[in-house]
């Protein structure tokens, strides 16, 4: 199976999102914990998935992370 590049994936794990956005895993978990119903959060069982494009929009509008 061909692996999809990280910049083309629809969702990212916390670890992948931390590497892609250059934000610490702890900070990403904190952002998700503050608003678990945010549009960029997708829960897969007990695993957090970050919707890449929606999180990019969130980052674009944020002044502080």
PDB file of N, CA and C in Angstrom:
ATOM      1  N   UNK A   1       0.842  -1.172   0.000  1.00  0.00           N
ATOM      2  CA  UNK A   1       0.000   0.000   0.000  1.00  0.00           C
ATOM      3  C   UNK A   1       0.894   1.244   0.000  1.00  0.00           C
ATOM      4  N   UNK A   2       0.558   2.202  -0.845  1.00  0.00           N
ATOM      5  CA  UNK A   2       1.310   3.445  -0.945  1.00  0.00           C
ATOM      6  C   UNK A   2       0.923   4.365   0.208  1.00  0.00           C
ATOM      7  N   UNK A   3       1.935   4.917   0.878  1.00  0.00           N
ATOM      8  CA  UNK A   3       1.684   5.806   2.010  1.00  0.00           C
ATOM      9  C   UNK A   3       1.377   7.218   1.498  1.00  0.00           C
ATOM     10  N   UNK A   4       0.307   7.802   2.025  1.00  0.00           N
ATOM     11  CA  UNK A   4      -0.122   9.143   1.627  1.00  0.00           C
ATOM     12  C   UNK A   4       0.753  10.160   2.360  1.00  0.00           C
ATOM     13  N   UNK A   5       1.331  11.134   1.640  1.00  0.00           N
ATOM     14  CA  UNK A   5       2.144  12.163   2.301  1.00  0.00           C
ATOM     15  C   UNK A   5       1.325  12.932   3.335  1.00  0.00           C
ATOM     16  N   UNK A   6       1.980  13.374   4.387  1.00  0.00           N
ATOM     17  CA  UNK A   6       1.298  14.038   5.497  1.00  0.00           C
ATOM     18  C   UNK A   6       0.535  15.278   5.044  1.00  0.00           C
ATOM     19  N   UNK A   7       1.043  16.019   4.074  1.00  0.00           N
ATOM     20  CA  UNK A   7       0.375  17.254   3.619  1.00  0.00           C
ATOM     21  C   UNK A   7      -0.848  16.977   2.755  1.00  0.00           C
ATOM     22  N   UNK A   8      -1.102  15.700   2.417  1.00  0.00           N
ATOM     23  CA  UNK A   8      -2.285  15.335   1.640  1.00  0.00           C
ATOM     24  C   UNK A   8      -3.319  14.577   2.464  1.00  0.00           C
ATOM     25  N   UNK A   9      -3.014  14.291   3.700  1.00  0.00           N
ATOM     26  CA  UNK A   9      -3.936  13.531   4.543  1.00  0.00           C
ATOM     27  C   UNK A   9      -5.079  14.409   5.024  1.00  0.00           C
ATOM     28  N   UNK A  10      -6.249  13.810   5.137  1.00  0.00           N
ATOM     29  CA  UNK A  10      -7.427  14.524   5.636  1.00  0.00           C
ATOM     30  C   UNK A  10      -7.330  14.714   7.145  1.00  0.00           C
ATOM     31  N   UNK A  11      -6.926  13.660   7.856  1.00  0.00           N
ATOM     32  CA  UNK A  11      -6.773  13.756   9.314  1.00  0.00           C
ATOM     33  C   UNK A  11      -5.352  13.380   9.704  1.00  0.00           C
ATOM     34  N   UNK A  12      -4.938  13.923  10.842  1.00  0.00           N
ATOM     35  CA  UNK A  12      -3.608  13.654  11.384  1.00  0.00           C
ATOM     36  C   UNK A  12      -3.746  13.226  12.837  1.00  0.00           C
ATOM     37  N   UNK A  13      -2.855  12.354  13.264  1.00  0.00           N
ATOM     38  CA  UNK A  13      -2.791  12.026  14.687  1.00  0.00           C
ATOM     39  C   UNK A  13      -2.176  13.223  15.404  1.00  0.00           C
ATOM     40  N   UNK A  14      -2.225  13.215  16.707  1.00  0.00           N
ATOM     41  CA  UNK A  14      -1.607  14.285  17.494  1.00  0.00           C
ATOM     42  C   UNK A  14      -0.117  14.373  17.160  1.00  0.00           C
ATOM     43  N   UNK A  15       0.548  13.236  17.064  1.00  0.00           N
ATOM     44  CA  UNK A  15       1.979  13.212  16.778  1.00  0.00           C
ATOM     45  C   UNK A  15       2.274  13.791  15.397  1.00  0.00           C
ATOM     46  N   UNK A  16       1.483  13.407  14.398  1.00  0.00           N
ATOM     47  CA  UNK A  16       1.669  13.925  13.041  1.00  0.00           C
ATOM     48  C   UNK A  16       1.372  15.423  12.986  1.00  0.00           C
ATOM     49  N   UNK A  17       0.297  15.844  13.642  1.00  0.00           N
ATOM     50  CA  UNK A  17      -0.068  17.259  13.650  1.00  0.00           C
ATOM     51  C   UNK A  17       1.008  18.091  14.341  1.00  0.00           C
ATOM     52  N   UNK A  18       1.585  17.571  15.401  1.00  0.00           N
ATOM     53  CA  UNK A  18       2.651  18.285  16.110  1.00  0.00           C
ATOM     54  C   UNK A  18       3.845  18.509  15.184  1.00  0.00           C
ATOM     55  N   UNK A  19       4.209  17.496  14.428  1.00  0.00           N
ATOM     56  CA  UNK A  19       5.328  17.621  13.493  1.00  0.00           C
ATOM     57  C   UNK A  19       4.974  18.565  12.341  1.00  0.00           C
ATOM     58  N   UNK A  20       3.780  18.427  11.797  1.00  0.00           N
ATOM     59  CA  UNK A  20       3.351  19.228  10.646  1.00  0.00           C
ATOM     60  C   UNK A  20       3.222  20.712  10.997  1.00  0.00           C
ATOM     61  N   UNK A  21       2.585  21.015  12.126  1.00  0.00           N
ATOM     62  CA  UNK A  21       2.333  22.399  12.509  1.00  0.00           C
ATOM     63  C   UNK A  21       3.420  22.982  13.411  1.00  0.00           C
ATOM     64  N   UNK A  22       4.385  22.151  13.814  1.00  0.00           N
ATOM     65  CA  UNK A  22       5.475  22.577  14.698  1.00  0.00           C
ATOM     66  C   UNK A  22       4.928  23.143  16.006  1.00  0.00           C
ATOM     67  N   UNK A  23       3.956  22.423  16.554  1.00  0.00           N
ATOM     68  CA  UNK A  23       3.365  22.728  17.857  1.00  0.00           C
ATOM     69  C   UNK A  23       3.556  21.482  18.712  1.00  0.00           C
ATOM     70  N   UNK A  24       3.866  21.644  19.968  1.00  0.00           N
ATOM     71  CA  UNK A  24       4.080  20.499  20.845  1.00  0.00           C
ATOM     72  C   UNK A  24       2.836  19.638  21.015  1.00  0.00           C
ATOM     73  N   UNK A  25       3.052  18.353  21.220  1.00  0.00           N
ATOM     74  CA  UNK A  25       1.938  17.417  21.427  1.00  0.00           C
ATOM     75  C   UNK A  25       1.112  17.827  22.641  1.00  0.00           C
ATOM     76  N   UNK A  26       1.781  18.227  23.704  1.00  0.00           N
ATOM     77  CA  UNK A  26       1.078  18.635  24.931  1.00  0.00           C
ATOM     78  C   UNK A  26       0.177  19.840  24.644  1.00  0.00           C
ATOM     79  N   UNK A  27       0.664  20.795  23.871  1.00  0.00           N
ATOM     80  CA  UNK A  27      -0.116  21.989  23.531  1.00  0.00           C
ATOM     81  C   UNK A  27      -1.312  21.614  22.662  1.00  0.00           C
ATOM     82  N   UNK A  28      -1.116  20.709  21.698  1.00  0.00           N
ATOM     83  CA  UNK A  28      -2.229  20.267  20.853  1.00  0.00           C
ATOM     84  C   UNK A  28      -3.307  19.579  21.687  1.00  0.00           C
ATOM     85  N   UNK A  29      -2.885  18.730  22.604  1.00  0.00           N
ATOM     86  CA  UNK A  29      -3.857  18.056  23.482  1.00  0.00           C
ATOM     87  C   UNK A  29      -4.611  19.075  24.334  1.00  0.00           C
ATOM     88  N   UNK A  30      -3.917  20.124  24.767  1.00  0.00           N
ATOM     89  CA  UNK A  30      -4.544  21.188  25.551  1.00  0.00           C
ATOM     90  C   UNK A  30      -5.576  21.944  24.706  1.00  0.00           C
ATOM     91  N   UNK A  31      -5.241  22.250  23.457  1.00  0.00           N
ATOM     92  CA  UNK A  31      -6.165  22.944  22.554  1.00  0.00           C
ATOM     93  C   UNK A  31      -7.425  22.109  22.354  1.00  0.00           C
ATOM     94  N   UNK A  32      -7.248  20.814  22.157  1.00  0.00           N
ATOM     95  CA  UNK A  32      -8.393  19.913  21.959  1.00  0.00           C
ATOM     96  C   UNK A  32      -9.221  19.822  23.238  1.00  0.00           C
ATOM     97  N   UNK A  33      -8.560  19.734  24.382  1.00  0.00           N
ATOM     98  CA  UNK A  33      -9.271  19.615  25.659  1.00  0.00           C
ATOM     99  C   UNK A  33     -10.116  20.854  25.956  1.00  0.00           C
ATOM    100  N   UNK A  34      -9.651  22.026  25.498  1.00  0.00           N
ATOM    101  CA  UNK A  34     -10.393  23.260  25.723  1.00  0.00           C
ATOM    102  C   UNK A  34     -11.709  23.287  24.960  1.00  0.00           C
ATOM    103  N   UNK A  35     -11.746  22.633  23.786  1.00  0.00           N
ATOM    104  CA  UNK A  35     -12.975  22.600  22.978  1.00  0.00           C
ATOM    105  C   UNK A  35     -13.033  21.287  22.207  1.00  0.00           C
ATOM    106  N   UNK A  36     -13.512  20.240  22.874  1.00  0.00           N
ATOM    107  CA  UNK A  36     -13.576  18.905  22.267  1.00  0.00           C
ATOM    108  C   UNK A  36     -14.591  18.827  21.131  1.00  0.00           C
ATOM    109  N   UNK A  37     -15.459  19.830  21.013  1.00  0.00           N
ATOM    110  CA  UNK A  37     -16.462  19.836  19.941  1.00  0.00           C
ATOM    111  C   UNK A  37     -16.041  20.730  18.773  1.00  0.00           C
ATOM    112  N   UNK A  38     -14.792  21.179  18.771  1.00  0.00           N
ATOM    113  CA  UNK A  38     -14.307  22.027  17.685  1.00  0.00           C
ATOM    114  C   UNK A  38     -14.413  21.283  16.352  1.00  0.00           C
ATOM    115  N   UNK A  39     -14.611  22.027  15.286  1.00  0.00           N
ATOM    116  CA  UNK A  39     -14.800  21.431  13.963  1.00  0.00           C
ATOM    117  C   UNK A  39     -13.584  20.635  13.503  1.00  0.00           C
ATOM    118  N   UNK A  40     -12.396  20.972  13.988  1.00  0.00           N
ATOM    119  CA  UNK A  40     -11.181  20.286  13.538  1.00  0.00           C
ATOM    120  C   UNK A  40     -10.869  19.012  14.323  1.00  0.00           C
ATOM    121  N   UNK A  41     -11.677  18.686  15.326  1.00  0.00           N
ATOM    122  CA  UNK A  41     -11.455  17.500  16.150  1.00  0.00           C
ATOM    123  C   UNK A  41     -12.352  16.358  15.681  1.00  0.00           C
ATOM    124  N   UNK A  42     -11.749  15.199  15.480  1.00  0.00           N
ATOM    125  CA  UNK A  42     -12.484  13.984  15.136  1.00  0.00           C
ATOM    126  C   UNK A  42     -12.020  12.900  16.098  1.00  0.00           C
ATOM    127  N   UNK A  43     -12.951  12.350  16.849  1.00  0.00           N
ATOM    128  CA  UNK A  43     -12.604  11.276  17.779  1.00  0.00           C
ATOM    129  C   UNK A  43     -12.803   9.936  17.083  1.00  0.00           C
ATOM    130  N   UNK A  44     -11.771   9.128  17.091  1.00  0.00           N
ATOM    131  CA  UNK A  44     -11.806   7.782  16.539  1.00  0.00           C
ATOM    132  C   UNK A  44     -11.662   6.849  17.734  1.00  0.00           C
ATOM    133  N   UNK A  45     -12.798   6.482  18.322  1.00  0.00           N
ATOM    134  CA  UNK A  45     -12.762   5.751  19.585  1.00  0.00           C
ATOM    135  C   UNK A  45     -12.258   6.705  20.650  1.00  0.00           C
ATOM    136  N   UNK A  46     -11.127   6.382  21.270  1.00  0.00           N
ATOM    137  CA  UNK A  46     -10.534   7.288  22.248  1.00  0.00           C
ATOM    138  C   UNK A  46      -9.319   8.018  21.669  1.00  0.00           C
ATOM    139  N   UNK A  47      -9.098   7.868  20.370  1.00  0.00           N
ATOM    140  CA  UNK A  47      -7.982   8.539  19.705  1.00  0.00           C
ATOM    141  C   UNK A  47      -8.431   9.848  19.075  1.00  0.00           C
ATOM    142  N   UNK A  48      -7.597  10.854  19.253  1.00  0.00           N
ATOM    143  CA  UNK A  48      -7.879  12.167  18.691  1.00  0.00           C
ATOM    144  C   UNK A  48      -7.283  12.247  17.286  1.00  0.00           C
ATOM    145  N   UNK A  49      -8.095  12.681  16.346  1.00  0.00           N
ATOM    146  CA  UNK A  49      -7.642  12.955  14.988  1.00  0.00           C
ATOM    147  C   UNK A  49      -7.878  14.438  14.727  1.00  0.00           C
ATOM    148  N   UNK A  50      -6.930  15.075  14.084  1.00  0.00           N
ATOM    149  CA  UNK A  50      -7.032  16.492  13.753  1.00  0.00           C
ATOM    150  C   UNK A  50      -7.318  16.614  12.261  1.00  0.00           C
ATOM    151  N   UNK A  51      -8.420  17.274  11.919  1.00  0.00           N
ATOM    152  CA  UNK A  51      -8.741  17.527  10.514  1.00  0.00           C
ATOM    153  C   UNK A  51      -7.806  18.633  10.042  1.00  0.00           C
ATOM    154  N   UNK A  52      -6.859  18.269   9.178  1.00  0.00           N
ATOM    155  CA  UNK A  52      -5.752  19.138   8.801  1.00  0.00           C
ATOM    156  C   UNK A  52      -6.199  20.500   8.272  1.00  0.00           C
ATOM    157  N   UNK A  53      -7.049  20.533   7.274  1.00  0.00           N
ATOM    158  CA  UNK A  53      -7.451  21.806   6.664  1.00  0.00           C
ATOM    159  C   UNK A  53      -8.221  22.700   7.633  1.00  0.00           C
ATOM    160  N   UNK A  54      -9.097  22.095   8.427  1.00  0.00           N
ATOM    161  CA  UNK A  54      -9.854  22.890   9.402  1.00  0.00           C
ATOM    162  C   UNK A  54      -8.943  23.431  10.499  1.00  0.00           C
ATOM    163  N   UNK A  55      -7.928  22.647  10.885  1.00  0.00           N
ATOM    164  CA  UNK A  55      -6.980  23.139  11.881  1.00  0.00           C
ATOM    165  C   UNK A  55      -6.104  24.239  11.284  1.00  0.00           C
ATOM    166  N   UNK A  56      -5.782  24.131  10.009  1.00  0.00           N
ATOM    167  CA  UNK A  56      -5.040  25.197   9.336  1.00  0.00           C
ATOM    168  C   UNK A  56      -5.832  26.502   9.401  1.00  0.00           C
ATOM    169  N   UNK A  57      -7.140  26.429   9.183  1.00  0.00           N
ATOM    170  CA  UNK A  57      -7.996  27.614   9.268  1.00  0.00           C
ATOM    171  C   UNK A  57      -8.008  28.167  10.692  1.00  0.00           C
ATOM    172  N   UNK A  58      -8.057  27.278  11.668  1.00  0.00           N
ATOM    173  CA  UNK A  58      -8.022  27.684  13.080  1.00  0.00           C
ATOM    174  C   UNK A  58      -6.716  28.429  13.372  1.00  0.00           C
ATOM    175  N   UNK A  59      -5.599  27.877  12.904  1.00  0.00           N
ATOM    176  CA  UNK A  59      -4.290  28.494  13.127  1.00  0.00           C
ATOM    177  C   UNK A  59      -4.221  29.857  12.417  1.00  0.00           C
ATOM    178  N   UNK A  60      -4.794  29.940  11.211  1.00  0.00           N
ATOM    179  CA  UNK A  60      -4.772  31.198  10.462  1.00  0.00           C
ATOM    180  C   UNK A  60      -5.473  32.337  11.207  1.00  0.00           C
ATOM    181  N   UNK A  61      -6.515  32.006  11.959  1.00  0.00           N
ATOM    182  CA  UNK A  61      -7.274  33.043  12.668  1.00  0.00           C
ATOM    183  C   UNK A  61      -6.775  33.270  14.095  1.00  0.00           C
ATOM    184  N   UNK A  62      -5.975  32.367  14.621  1.00  0.00           N
ATOM    185  CA  UNK A  62      -5.474  32.488  15.989  1.00  0.00           C
ATOM    186  C   UNK A  62      -4.365  33.533  16.068  1.00  0.00           C
ATOM    187  N   UNK A  63      -4.326  34.250  17.155  1.00  0.00           N
ATOM    188  CA  UNK A  63      -3.238  35.204  17.369  1.00  0.00           C
ATOM    189  C   UNK A  63      -2.177  34.633  18.299  1.00  0.00           C
ATOM    190  N   UNK A  64      -2.575  33.681  19.141  1.00  0.00           N
ATOM    191  CA  UNK A  64      -1.648  33.015  20.060  1.00  0.00           C
ATOM    192  C   UNK A  64      -2.019  31.550  20.122  1.00  0.00           C
ATOM    193  N   UNK A  65      -0.991  30.707  20.136  1.00  0.00           N
ATOM    194  CA  UNK A  65      -1.239  29.265  20.264  1.00  0.00           C
ATOM    195  C   UNK A  65      -0.628  28.784  21.548  1.00  0.00           C
TER     196      UNK A  65
END
